[in-house]
PDB file of C-alpha atoms and ligand atoms in Angstrom:
ATOM      1  CA  UNK A 141       0.000   0.000   0.000  1.00 66.00           C
ATOM      2  CA  UNK A 142       1.283   3.464  -0.883  1.00 76.00           C
ATOM      3  CA  UNK A 143       1.577   5.937   1.985  1.00 88.00           C
ATOM      4  CA  UNK A 144      -1.745   7.665   2.622  1.00 92.00           C
ATOM      5  CA  UNK A 145      -0.203  11.067   1.992  1.00 93.00           C
ATOM      6  CA  UNK A 146       0.981  10.013  -1.462  1.00 93.00           C
ATOM      7  CA  UNK A 147      -2.435   8.732  -2.420  1.00 94.00           C
ATOM      8  CA  UNK A 148      -4.016  11.868  -1.057  1.00 94.00           C
ATOM      9  CA  UNK A 149      -1.715  14.049  -3.128  1.00 92.00           C
ATOM     10  CA  UNK A 150      -2.479  12.027  -6.235  1.00 93.00           C
ATOM     11  CA  UNK A 151      -6.206  12.367  -5.671  1.00 94.00           C
ATOM     12  CA  UNK A 152      -6.028  16.093  -5.024  1.00 90.00           C
ATOM     13  CA  UNK A 153      -3.907  16.600  -8.138  1.00 90.00           C
ATOM     14  CA  UNK A 154      -6.421  14.702 -10.244  1.00 92.00           C
ATOM     15  CA  UNK A 155      -9.224  16.720  -8.745  1.00 90.00           C
ATOM     16  CA  UNK A 156      -7.450  19.977  -9.440  1.00 88.00           C
ATOM     17  CA  UNK A 157      -6.746  18.934 -13.017  1.00 90.00           C
ATOM     18  CA  UNK A 158     -10.425  18.275 -13.575  1.00 91.00           C
ATOM     19  CA  UNK A 159     -11.452  21.586 -12.082  1.00 89.00           C
ATOM     20  CA  UNK A 160      -8.801  23.412 -14.058  1.00 89.00           C
ATOM     21  CA  UNK A 161     -10.557  22.415 -17.249  1.00 89.00           C
ATOM     22  CA  UNK A 162     -13.615  24.291 -16.042  1.00 89.00           C
ATOM     23  CA  UNK A 163     -11.813  27.365 -14.777  1.00 88.00           C
ATOM     24  CA  UNK A 164     -12.159  30.323 -17.079  1.00 87.00           C
ATOM     25  CA  UNK A 165     -10.674  33.238 -15.198  1.00 89.00           C
ATOM     26  CA  UNK A 166      -7.324  33.840 -13.592  1.00 87.00           C
ATOM     27  CA  UNK A 167      -9.116  34.313 -10.315  1.00 85.00           C
ATOM     28  CA  UNK A 168     -10.551  30.828 -10.500  1.00 86.00           C
ATOM     29  CA  UNK A 169      -7.229  29.295 -11.453  1.00 84.00           C
ATOM     30  CA  UNK A 170      -5.558  30.990  -8.545  1.00 83.00           C
ATOM     31  CA  UNK A 171      -8.249  29.763  -6.232  1.00 79.00           C
ATOM     32  CA  UNK A 172      -7.690  26.230  -7.482  1.00 78.00           C
ATOM     33  CA  UNK A 173      -4.027  26.429  -6.581  1.00 77.00           C
ATOM     34  CA  UNK A 174      -4.678  27.563  -3.061  1.00 74.00           C
ATOM     35  CA  UNK A 175      -8.030  26.575  -1.703  1.00 60.00           C
ATOM     36  CA  UNK A 176      -9.095  23.247  -3.059  1.00 54.00           C
ATOM     37  CA  UNK A 177      -7.684  21.282  -0.205  1.00 58.00           C
ATOM     38  CA  UNK A 178      -9.524  23.143   2.541  1.00 57.00           C
ATOM     39  CA  UNK A 179     -12.620  23.059   0.393  1.00 50.00           C
ATOM     40  CA  UNK A 180     -12.582  19.292   0.499  1.00 51.00           C
ATOM     41  CA  UNK A 181     -12.707  19.390   4.249  1.00 52.00           C
ATOM     42  CA  UNK A 182     -15.416  22.028   4.528  1.00 55.00           C
ATOM     43  CA  UNK A 183     -17.931  21.236   1.923  1.00 51.00           C
ATOM     44  CA  UNK A 184     -20.982  23.301   1.316  1.00 49.00           C
ATOM     45  CA  UNK A 185     -19.372  26.678   1.532  1.00 51.00           C
ATOM     46  CA  UNK A 186     -17.843  26.420  -1.895  1.00 69.00           C
ATOM     47  CA  UNK A 187     -19.654  28.883  -4.096  1.00 76.00           C
ATOM     48  CA  UNK A 188     -16.801  28.893  -6.579  1.00 77.00           C
ATOM     49  CA  UNK A 189     -16.693  25.159  -6.573  1.00 78.00           C
ATOM     50  CA  UNK A 190     -20.379  24.951  -7.391  1.00 81.00           C
ATOM     51  CA  UNK A 191     -19.853  27.361 -10.272  1.00 83.00           C
ATOM     52  CA  UNK A 192     -17.000  25.293 -11.610  1.00 85.00           C
ATOM     53  CA  UNK A 193     -18.899  22.060 -11.162  1.00 85.00           C
ATOM     54  CA  UNK A 194     -21.716  23.495 -13.239  1.00 87.00           C
ATOM     55  CA  UNK A 195     -19.398  23.811 -16.193  1.00 89.00           C
ATOM     56  CA  UNK A 196     -18.133  20.261 -16.036  1.00 91.00           C
ATOM     57  CA  UNK A 197     -19.850  17.523 -17.965  1.00 91.00           C
ATOM     58  CA  UNK A 198     -21.434  14.505 -16.310  1.00 93.00           C
ATOM     59  CA  UNK A 199     -18.448  12.268 -16.778  1.00 92.00           C
ATOM     60  CA  UNK A 200     -16.114  14.745 -15.124  1.00 92.00           C
ATOM     61  CA  UNK A 201     -18.577  15.362 -12.305  1.00 92.00           C
ATOM     62  CA  UNK A 202     -18.742  11.629 -11.686  1.00 92.00           C
ATOM     63  CA  UNK A 203     -14.963  11.513 -11.620  1.00 92.00           C
ATOM     64  CA  UNK A 204     -14.776  14.297  -9.060  1.00 91.00           C
ATOM     65  CA  UNK A 205     -17.395  12.565  -6.954  1.00 91.00           C
ATOM     66  CA  UNK A 206     -15.411   9.361  -6.927  1.00 93.00           C
ATOM     67  CA  UNK A 207     -12.268  11.282  -6.010  1.00 94.00           C
ATOM     68  CA  UNK A 208     -14.151  12.959  -3.147  1.00 92.00           C
ATOM     69  CA  UNK A 209     -15.422   9.615  -1.946  1.00 94.00           C
ATOM     70  CA  UNK A 210     -11.924   8.159  -2.061  1.00 95.00           C
ATOM     71  CA  UNK A 211     -10.576  11.134  -0.089  1.00 94.00           C
ATOM     72  CA  UNK A 212     -13.169  10.547   2.610  1.00 93.00           C
ATOM     73  CA  UNK A 213     -12.332   6.848   2.781  1.00 95.00           C
ATOM     74  CA  UNK A 214      -8.602   7.361   2.651  1.00 94.00           C
ATOM     75  CA  UNK A 215      -6.961   6.523   5.926  1.00 89.00           C
ATOM     76  CA  UNK A 216      -9.845   4.257   6.931  1.00 94.00           C
ATOM     77  CA  UNK A 217     -10.132   0.534   6.391  1.00 93.00           C
ATOM     78  CA  UNK A 218     -12.685   1.192   3.677  1.00 94.00           C
ATOM     79  CA  UNK A 219     -10.138   2.620   1.298  1.00 96.00           C
ATOM     80  CA  UNK A 220      -8.904   0.069  -1.205  1.00 95.00           C
ATOM     81  CA  UNK A 221     -11.885  -2.227  -0.664  1.00 96.00           C
ATOM     82  CA  UNK A 222     -14.368  -2.813  -3.447  1.00 96.00           C
ATOM     83  CA  UNK A 223     -17.680  -1.093  -2.681  1.00 94.00           C
ATOM     84  CA  UNK A 224     -19.514  -3.846  -4.482  1.00 95.00           C
ATOM     85  CA  UNK A 225     -18.013  -7.127  -3.321  1.00 97.00           C
ATOM     86  CA  UNK A 226     -15.834  -5.958  -0.399  1.00 97.00           C
ATOM     87  CA  UNK A 227     -12.682  -7.578  -1.720  1.00 97.00           C
ATOM     88  CA  UNK A 228      -9.363  -5.760  -1.793  1.00 96.00           C
ATOM     89  CA  UNK A 229      -8.827  -3.739  -4.931  1.00 96.00           C
ATOM     90  CA  UNK A 230      -5.495  -4.849  -6.433  1.00 95.00           C
ATOM     91  CA  UNK A 231      -2.599  -2.534  -5.670  1.00 93.00           C
ATOM     92  CA  UNK A 232      -1.775  -2.046  -9.350  1.00 94.00           C
ATOM     93  CA  UNK A 233      -5.310  -0.818 -10.013  1.00 95.00           C
ATOM     94  CA  UNK A 234      -5.181   1.615  -7.103  1.00 94.00           C
ATOM     95  CA  UNK A 235      -1.883   2.969  -8.288  1.00 92.00           C
ATOM     96  CA  UNK A 236      -3.238   3.604 -11.753  1.00 92.00           C
ATOM     97  CA  UNK A 237      -6.615   4.753 -10.470  1.00 93.00           C
ATOM     98  CA  UNK A 238      -6.399   5.882  -6.854  1.00 95.00           C
ATOM     99  CA  UNK A 239     -10.064   6.888  -6.868  1.00 96.00           C
ATOM    100  CA  UNK A 240     -11.218   3.410  -7.872  1.00 95.00           C
ATOM    101  CA  UNK A 241     -14.189   2.407  -5.743  1.00 94.00           C
ATOM    102  CA  UNK A 242     -14.591  -1.046  -7.202  1.00 94.00           C
ATOM    103  CA  UNK A 243     -12.413  -3.936  -8.258  1.00 96.00           C
ATOM    104  CA  UNK A 244     -11.969  -4.572 -11.958  1.00 94.00           C
ATOM    105  CA  UNK A 245     -14.588  -7.327 -12.047  1.00 95.00           C
ATOM    106  CA  UNK A 246     -17.314  -5.251 -10.401  1.00 96.00           C
ATOM    107  CA  UNK A 247     -16.416  -2.109 -12.357  1.00 93.00           C
ATOM    108  CA  UNK A 248     -16.719  -4.014 -15.606  1.00 94.00           C
ATOM    109  CA  UNK A 249     -19.979  -5.606 -14.552  1.00 94.00           C
ATOM    110  CA  UNK A 250     -21.275  -2.126 -13.770  1.00 88.00           C
ATOM    111  CA  UNK A 251     -20.182  -0.817 -17.142  1.00 86.00           C
ATOM    112  CA  UNK A 252     -21.859  -3.675 -18.924  1.00 88.00           C
ATOM    113  CA  UNK A 253     -25.091  -2.978 -17.081  1.00 86.00           C
ATOM    114  CA  UNK A 254     -24.852   0.706 -17.947  1.00 82.00           C
ATOM    115  CA  UNK A 255     -24.266  -0.195 -21.577  1.00 85.00           C
ATOM    116  CA  UNK A 256     -27.319  -2.434 -21.598  1.00 85.00           C
ATOM    117  CA  UNK A 257     -29.519   0.336 -20.271  1.00 79.00           C
ATOM    118  CA  UNK A 258     -28.688   2.589 -23.196  1.00 66.00           C
TER     119      UNK A 258
HETATM  120 ZN1   ZN B 299     -15.642  -6.098  -6.500  1.00 62.14          ZN
END
């Protein structure tokens, strides 16, 4: 298992990268560099964040949500466990995708179901 701090940094960087795609003004970019981390801890007071979220598409919003969920779980026993079957998510998968909430098998099953619904 990677050190929690490393995973946390990875997640926050990913999150910032996503938000950066929505930022349009220098002010917003600056805010992203400074405030995102505290924003994660104190949700609900993020007017700017809501504005930025509005500009992101559904896929990116879903990605940010999964990153947020992973940040909440990080440091607890729930991190790195599949939300579907409860098994450990393989280390290689977590390294490539630190926000992964499910093991490969369950994630693929979920994707197949989503594809069927369309
Ligand atoms: Zn699973």
